[in-house]
Amino acid sequence: MCKSSDAGSPASERGLSHASLGLALAHDCGPPYTPRPRAQQHWEHSCCSISKLERALANPDITAIEADIMVATEEQAQLLRKLGDRPGSLPIMAHPSPFSAAVPDTDLSFLEFLERCVSDGTRHLKLDFKQLAAVEPCLELLSERWAQLHANGQAVWLNADILPGPNRRFAPAVPSHAFIPLCRRLCPHAVLSLGWSVGPIGPEQVYTEADIAEMLKVCKEYSLPGNSVVFAASVRFAERQIAVLDRLLDALPDSQLLLWTGTGELPIPPALQTRIHLELAIKGRSDRIGYDVQLANSNMDHCASTLIDCTFFFSRWTRWACSCCVTSISMEHDLSRPIPGQIAGDRSPHADPPLRT
């Protein structure tokens, strides 16, 4: 019989809901079930070095640690193996650079990261996979330590940007059809944290209805229960259309929403987080939304974040105005042209353009 979480354990103190504890007691077969924590956690973001991980583990206020995972180059792998890592495909803790395709240098392998976190035993873990090749070796290591993680009351989020998103409308590095089956097979009781790849620069500034529909389609395809899913979304792309993301919570009961700021992204004003939270609280969602965000806590931070947010706002309306002008000119041009004949290959001027492949 599987072990179940004790309501008086440190896991309860870190925010495991009563509903989730009830689900844990209901599981009497299969791998040990660790209930999903409550949405509100105190996060340490992108712990991709030994020094940053040590600081996070030494901070009693931190309840959850997020870290990014890539595959080491051969040179990096050789160096880390000399320090005791096992042979084979070597996952490392590293965040990809926006300016280079090269794997960043790191002094922390996934194996050491996991061992230190399990030894500490008091923080939940969110593993953000940046390359598909890193997923399986990590999950194999994770499954070997699942019993200890469960005994500690440590939950694990398995995160990937599985769908194209705003300003990144191309195939993601970790697609859903590869990621979800691996997670279900190797770590079936881990929480799935599913998101969209996004780009900071481009014409799009919000998640669309189509983005939401595609995510719900994935959840339906794999019959994912809401209590095993957290939707991860960029706070700056979410805040202008938070009602669109609320559709996810409505369509998949018991699911959660986690809003984040990315590595290197400027912090957001605390007032923005408050506004989002109030908007969702009115709909009864306050216990289903969490924040892994950097907040502006100095005058310089406030000025920088305000500048970024104003740039988002004004560029949005500038593009809208330009789009209207272009559309108006295009329509006048089309009206001045004769209607094309019914010749094979002709297209109506009002037909959709051909899809790019």
CSV table of N, CA and C in Angstrom, one decimal, residues 43 259-262 267-268 290-295:
chain,number,residue,atom,x,y,z
A,43,TRP,N,8.6,31.8,-3.8
A,43,TRP,CA,9.4,31.1,-4.8
A,43,TRP,C,10.8,31.7,-4.8
A,259,LEU,N,1.4,32.6,-12.5
A,259,LEU,CA,1.9,33.7,-13.3
A,259,LEU,C,3.3,33.9,-13.0
A,260,TRP,N,4.2,34.2,-14.0
A,260,TRP,CA,5.6,34.3,-13.8
A,260,TRP,C,6.2,35.5,-14.5
A,261,THR,N,7.4,35.9,-14.0
A,261,THR,CA,8.3,36.8,-14.7
A,261,THR,C,9.5,35.9,-15.1
A,262,GLY,N,10.0,36.1,-16.3
A,262,GLY,CA,11.1,35.3,-16.7
A,262,GLY,C,12.5,35.8,-16.2
A,267,PRO,N,11.1,43.5,-13.0
A,267,PRO,CA,10.0,43.2,-12.0
A,267,PRO,C,8.8,44.0,-12.4
A,268,ILE,N,7.7,43.5,-11.8
A,268,ILE,CA,6.4,44.2,-12.0
A,268,ILE,C,6.0,45.0,-10.8
A,290,GLY,N,-1.2,31.5,-8.3
A,290,GLY,CA,0.0,31.7,-7.6
A,290,GLY,C,0.9,32.6,-8.5
A,291,TYR,N,2.0,33.1,-7.8
A,291,TYR,CA,2.8,34.1,-8.5
A,291,TYR,C,4.3,33.7,-8.3
A,292,ASP,N,5.0,33.4,-9.3
A,292,ASP,CA,6.4,33.3,-9.3
A,292,ASP,C,7.0,34.5,-10.0
A,293,VAL,N,6.9,35.7,-9.4
A,293,VAL,CA,7.2,37.0,-10.1
A,293,VAL,C,8.1,37.8,-9.2
A,294,GLN,N,8.9,38.6,-9.9
A,294,GLN,CA,9.8,39.6,-9.3
A,294,GLN,C,9.0,40.9,-9.1
A,295,LEU,N,8.9,41.4,-7.9
A,295,LEU,CA,8.2,42.6,-7.6
A,295,LEU,C,9.2,43.8,-7.4
